[in-house]
């Protein structure tokens, strides 16, 4: 590396959860020390079918929304003495499920809303529950933003169930590193070492790149993701060696 340069290897935790104490805290510490990187390569498992077939140059955003519709518990034989929250929740979810947020664009697939949980916590067969809850997960492209999506969902819910509680958490906004020097450099290293021409993609979930992109251009390249988050998650040892070769080639080209 050039004498004036610096190479940092960043290994952080907390990426899969609320991401409170991992990369965000590291970025704060870097700012305190006046450290600002010129570029970043994230080692997420981006390859789909063979090592080197995909580089990620962006990611969709992610927000989770919790809905709690209050009612009044009572016996099913006396429904006039109770207030069943389930029909109001169902009506709100039906409208939400019908939403078409967008059709995507040149780099991003369409945004989508998915209902991931519905429950009342009611084990009794003859009791109208006192509340009904649901959870949504929204993955969105750069045509949307997290706070606006939460506000849209809350407006729908309040029309069907006035007084319901709606809480949303944005786990990351979408981002895109426009194709350019960094993606071309990584692609060239892949082609040189693996003989593969990678696709530039924004598919998949989120990663810590959503924070790092605020500092510098970021791309992601790593192992095959076929068994990611599954039992017996595994990678080929040969791919680990080949990946190290690609990373070394990236460093050589940066130096050049």
mmCIF file of C-alpha atoms in Angstrom, residues 2-186:
data_model
loop_
_atom_site.group_PDB
_atom_site.id
_atom_site.type_symbol
_atom_site.label_atom_id
_atom_site.label_comp_id
_atom_site.label_asym_id
_atom_site.label_seq_id
_atom_site.Cartn_x
_atom_site.Cartn_y
_atom_site.Cartn_z
ATOM 1 C CA UNK A 2 1.160 3.613 -0.518
ATOM 2 C CA UNK A 3 3.041 5.050 2.453
ATOM 3 C CA UNK A 4 0.308 7.615 3.071
ATOM 4 C CA UNK A 5 -2.500 5.063 2.828
ATOM 5 C CA UNK A 6 -4.241 3.030 5.480
ATOM 6 C CA UNK A 7 -6.015 -0.324 5.239
ATOM 7 C CA UNK A 8 -8.641 -1.115 7.886
ATOM 8 C CA UNK A 9 -10.156 -4.552 8.495
ATOM 9 C CA UNK A 10 -13.494 -4.026 10.235
ATOM 10 C CA UNK A 11 -15.187 -6.937 12.013
ATOM 11 C CA UNK A 12 -18.400 -5.954 13.789
ATOM 12 C CA UNK A 13 -21.352 -7.632 15.451
ATOM 13 C CA UNK A 14 -24.993 -6.638 15.867
ATOM 14 C CA UNK A 15 -25.639 -6.372 12.120
ATOM 15 C CA UNK A 16 -28.549 -8.823 12.184
ATOM 16 C CA UNK A 17 -30.361 -7.192 15.122
ATOM 17 C CA UNK A 18 -31.114 -3.573 15.954
ATOM 18 C CA UNK A 19 -27.577 -2.652 14.812
ATOM 19 C CA UNK A 20 -27.074 -0.359 17.802
ATOM 20 C CA UNK A 21 -23.582 -1.227 18.991
ATOM 21 C CA UNK A 22 -21.787 -2.443 15.896
ATOM 22 C CA UNK A 23 -20.969 -0.443 12.788
ATOM 23 C CA UNK A 24 -22.864 2.734 13.845
ATOM 24 C CA UNK A 25 -20.694 2.997 16.967
ATOM 25 C CA UNK A 26 -17.581 2.290 14.925
ATOM 26 C CA UNK A 27 -18.480 5.119 12.549
ATOM 27 C CA UNK A 28 -18.874 7.455 15.519
ATOM 28 C CA UNK A 29 -15.435 6.458 16.795
ATOM 29 C CA UNK A 30 -13.930 6.984 13.349
ATOM 30 C CA UNK A 31 -15.434 10.477 13.232
ATOM 31 C CA UNK A 32 -13.986 11.280 16.657
ATOM 32 C CA UNK A 33 -10.550 10.290 15.389
ATOM 33 C CA UNK A 34 -10.892 12.076 12.069
ATOM 34 C CA UNK A 35 -10.771 8.849 10.060
ATOM 35 C CA UNK A 36 -12.616 8.991 6.725
ATOM 36 C CA UNK A 37 -12.169 6.110 4.254
ATOM 37 C CA UNK A 38 -11.926 6.633 0.505
ATOM 38 C CA UNK A 39 -13.738 3.403 -0.353
ATOM 39 C CA UNK A 40 -15.112 0.295 1.310
ATOM 40 C CA UNK A 41 -15.567 -3.321 0.265
ATOM 41 C CA UNK A 42 -18.060 -5.266 2.406
ATOM 42 C CA UNK A 43 -17.614 -9.034 2.484
ATOM 43 C CA UNK A 44 -21.301 -9.956 2.492
ATOM 44 C CA UNK A 45 -22.126 -13.298 0.819
ATOM 45 C CA UNK A 46 -23.334 -11.817 -2.474
ATOM 46 C CA UNK A 47 -22.670 -14.630 -4.932
ATOM 47 C CA UNK A 48 -25.753 -16.551 -6.067
ATOM 48 C CA UNK A 49 -24.754 -19.648 -8.040
ATOM 49 C CA UNK A 50 -20.972 -19.463 -8.239
ATOM 50 C CA UNK A 51 -18.337 -17.330 -6.584
ATOM 51 C CA UNK A 52 -17.972 -14.050 -8.414
ATOM 52 C CA UNK A 53 -21.294 -13.923 -10.248
ATOM 53 C CA UNK A 54 -22.726 -10.945 -8.293
ATOM 54 C CA UNK A 55 -21.544 -7.672 -6.808
ATOM 55 C CA UNK A 56 -23.996 -5.646 -4.729
ATOM 56 C CA UNK A 57 -23.875 -1.900 -5.413
ATOM 57 C CA UNK A 58 -26.907 -1.028 -3.312
ATOM 58 C CA UNK A 59 -29.612 -2.390 -1.072
ATOM 59 C CA UNK A 60 -33.280 -1.829 -0.449
ATOM 60 C CA UNK A 61 -34.337 -0.215 2.799
ATOM 61 C CA UNK A 62 -36.069 -2.080 5.600
ATOM 62 C CA UNK A 63 -38.728 -1.095 8.113
ATOM 63 C CA UNK A 64 -40.785 -3.170 10.535
ATOM 64 C CA UNK A 65 -44.192 -1.967 11.772
ATOM 65 C CA UNK A 66 -46.183 -3.257 14.745
ATOM 66 C CA UNK A 67 -49.958 -2.745 14.924
ATOM 67 C CA UNK A 68 -52.004 -3.156 18.113
ATOM 68 C CA UNK A 69 -55.786 -2.783 17.800
ATOM 69 C CA UNK A 70 -57.619 -2.491 21.148
ATOM 70 C CA UNK A 71 -60.998 -4.050 21.847
ATOM 71 C CA UNK A 72 -63.021 -5.188 24.823
ATOM 72 C CA UNK A 73 -62.878 -8.776 25.982
ATOM 73 C CA UNK A 74 -66.094 -10.699 26.407
ATOM 74 C CA UNK A 75 -67.981 -13.979 25.964
ATOM 75 C CA UNK A 76 -68.795 -15.007 22.404
ATOM 76 C CA UNK A 77 -72.408 -15.703 23.448
ATOM 77 C CA UNK A 78 -72.792 -12.025 24.373
ATOM 78 C CA UNK A 79 -70.983 -10.150 21.599
ATOM 79 C CA UNK A 80 -72.959 -6.959 22.307
ATOM 80 C CA UNK A 81 -71.131 -6.729 25.629
ATOM 81 C CA UNK A 82 -67.704 -6.974 23.978
ATOM 82 C CA UNK A 83 -65.814 -5.211 21.210
ATOM 83 C CA UNK A 84 -64.019 -7.558 18.848
ATOM 84 C CA UNK A 85 -60.842 -5.931 17.455
ATOM 85 C CA UNK A 86 -60.181 -8.657 14.897
ATOM 86 C CA UNK A 87 -62.512 -7.425 12.109
ATOM 87 C CA UNK A 88 -60.971 -3.949 12.273
ATOM 88 C CA UNK A 89 -57.462 -5.377 12.093
ATOM 89 C CA UNK A 90 -58.429 -7.638 9.192
ATOM 90 C CA UNK A 91 -59.936 -4.711 7.278
ATOM 91 C CA UNK A 92 -56.760 -2.662 7.747
ATOM 92 C CA UNK A 93 -54.520 -5.569 6.708
ATOM 93 C CA UNK A 94 -56.648 -6.213 3.617
ATOM 94 C CA UNK A 95 -56.100 -2.636 2.437
ATOM 95 C CA UNK A 96 -52.414 -2.798 3.310
ATOM 96 C CA UNK A 97 -51.984 -6.104 1.480
ATOM 97 C CA UNK A 98 -53.461 -4.532 -1.673
ATOM 98 C CA UNK A 99 -50.906 -1.701 -1.745
ATOM 99 C CA UNK A 100 -48.644 -1.475 -4.789
ATOM 100 C CA UNK A 101 -45.886 0.839 -3.640
ATOM 101 C CA UNK A 102 -44.068 1.089 -6.973
ATOM 102 C CA UNK A 103 -42.880 -0.915 -9.963
ATOM 103 C CA UNK A 104 -39.184 -0.617 -9.222
ATOM 104 C CA UNK A 105 -36.676 1.182 -11.432
ATOM 105 C CA UNK A 106 -33.466 0.609 -13.374
ATOM 106 C CA UNK A 107 -31.523 -0.641 -10.344
ATOM 107 C CA UNK A 108 -34.135 -1.737 -7.814
ATOM 108 C CA UNK A 109 -36.904 -4.286 -7.786
ATOM 109 C CA UNK A 110 -40.352 -3.203 -6.641
ATOM 110 C CA UNK A 111 -40.905 -2.336 -2.995
ATOM 111 C CA UNK A 112 -43.086 -4.793 -1.088
ATOM 112 C CA UNK A 113 -45.140 -4.981 2.098
ATOM 113 C CA UNK A 114 -45.424 -8.350 3.842
ATOM 114 C CA UNK A 115 -47.588 -9.271 6.832
ATOM 115 C CA UNK A 116 -45.279 -11.396 8.991
ATOM 116 C CA UNK A 117 -47.390 -12.009 12.101
ATOM 117 C CA UNK A 118 -51.005 -11.828 13.309
ATOM 118 C CA UNK A 119 -52.051 -12.869 16.804
ATOM 119 C CA UNK A 120 -54.392 -12.227 19.730
ATOM 120 C CA UNK A 121 -52.766 -14.377 22.392
ATOM 121 C CA UNK A 122 -56.186 -15.894 23.018
ATOM 122 C CA UNK A 123 -56.218 -19.657 23.795
ATOM 123 C CA UNK A 124 -59.933 -19.754 24.710
ATOM 124 C CA UNK A 125 -62.479 -20.842 22.105
ATOM 125 C CA UNK A 126 -65.369 -18.903 23.646
ATOM 126 C CA UNK A 127 -63.728 -15.547 24.401
ATOM 127 C CA UNK A 128 -63.617 -12.426 22.257
ATOM 128 C CA UNK A 129 -60.064 -11.096 22.661
ATOM 129 C CA UNK A 130 -59.221 -7.758 24.200
ATOM 130 C CA UNK A 131 -56.809 -6.800 21.437
ATOM 131 C CA UNK A 132 -55.418 -8.011 18.118
ATOM 132 C CA UNK A 133 -51.889 -7.448 16.883
ATOM 133 C CA UNK A 134 -50.030 -7.707 13.613
ATOM 134 C CA UNK A 135 -46.514 -7.089 12.331
ATOM 135 C CA UNK A 136 -45.440 -5.923 8.887
ATOM 136 C CA UNK A 137 -42.072 -5.940 7.153
ATOM 137 C CA UNK A 138 -41.466 -3.547 4.271
ATOM 138 C CA UNK A 139 -38.502 -3.728 1.917
ATOM 139 C CA UNK A 140 -38.329 -0.612 -0.206
ATOM 140 C CA UNK A 141 -36.261 0.942 -2.967
ATOM 141 C CA UNK A 142 -35.065 4.511 -3.426
ATOM 142 C CA UNK A 143 -38.512 5.648 -4.564
ATOM 143 C CA UNK A 144 -39.663 5.342 -0.933
ATOM 144 C CA UNK A 145 -38.419 6.258 2.511
ATOM 145 C CA UNK A 146 -38.989 4.669 5.904
ATOM 146 C CA UNK A 147 -40.801 7.447 7.820
ATOM 147 C CA UNK A 148 -43.228 8.085 4.952
ATOM 148 C CA UNK A 149 -44.076 4.386 4.735
ATOM 149 C CA UNK A 150 -44.758 4.212 8.472
ATOM 150 C CA UNK A 151 -47.012 7.277 8.218
ATOM 151 C CA UNK A 152 -48.917 5.717 5.308
ATOM 152 C CA UNK A 153 -49.544 2.498 7.221
ATOM 153 C CA UNK A 154 -50.659 4.419 10.305
ATOM 154 C CA UNK A 155 -53.165 6.437 8.263
ATOM 155 C CA UNK A 156 -54.732 3.246 6.914
ATOM 156 C CA UNK A 157 -54.866 1.602 10.324
ATOM 157 C CA UNK A 158 -56.422 4.634 12.023
ATOM 158 C CA UNK A 159 -59.202 4.792 9.423
ATOM 159 C CA UNK A 160 -60.201 1.216 10.131
ATOM 160 C CA UNK A 161 -59.311 1.094 13.821
ATOM 161 C CA UNK A 162 -59.253 4.536 15.462
ATOM 162 C CA UNK A 163 -57.113 4.480 18.570
ATOM 163 C CA UNK A 164 -54.888 1.643 17.418
ATOM 164 C CA UNK A 165 -51.205 1.852 18.247
ATOM 165 C CA UNK A 166 -48.816 1.801 15.297
ATOM 166 C CA UNK A 167 -45.084 1.677 15.908
ATOM 167 C CA UNK A 168 -42.484 1.508 13.190
ATOM 168 C CA UNK A 169 -38.709 1.100 13.202
ATOM 169 C CA UNK A 170 -36.569 1.899 10.169
ATOM 170 C CA UNK A 171 -33.645 -0.508 10.110
ATOM 171 C CA UNK A 172 -32.080 1.142 7.106
ATOM 172 C CA UNK A 173 -32.858 3.367 4.142
ATOM 173 C CA UNK A 174 -32.148 2.227 0.618
ATOM 174 C CA UNK A 175 -28.884 3.243 -1.000
ATOM 175 C CA UNK A 176 -27.131 2.972 -4.328
ATOM 176 C CA UNK A 177 -23.450 3.366 -5.178
ATOM 177 C CA UNK A 178 -23.640 4.329 -8.826
ATOM 178 C CA UNK A 179 -21.530 2.095 -11.084
ATOM 179 C CA UNK A 180 -18.092 3.642 -11.361
ATOM 180 C CA UNK A 181 -14.488 3.301 -10.321
ATOM 181 C CA UNK A 182 -15.012 1.038 -7.296
ATOM 182 C CA UNK A 183 -17.434 -1.432 -8.868
ATOM 183 C CA UNK A 184 -15.298 -1.562 -12.015
ATOM 184 C CA UNK A 185 -12.180 -2.213 -9.932
ATOM 185 C CA UNK A 186 -13.782 -5.078 -8.000
#
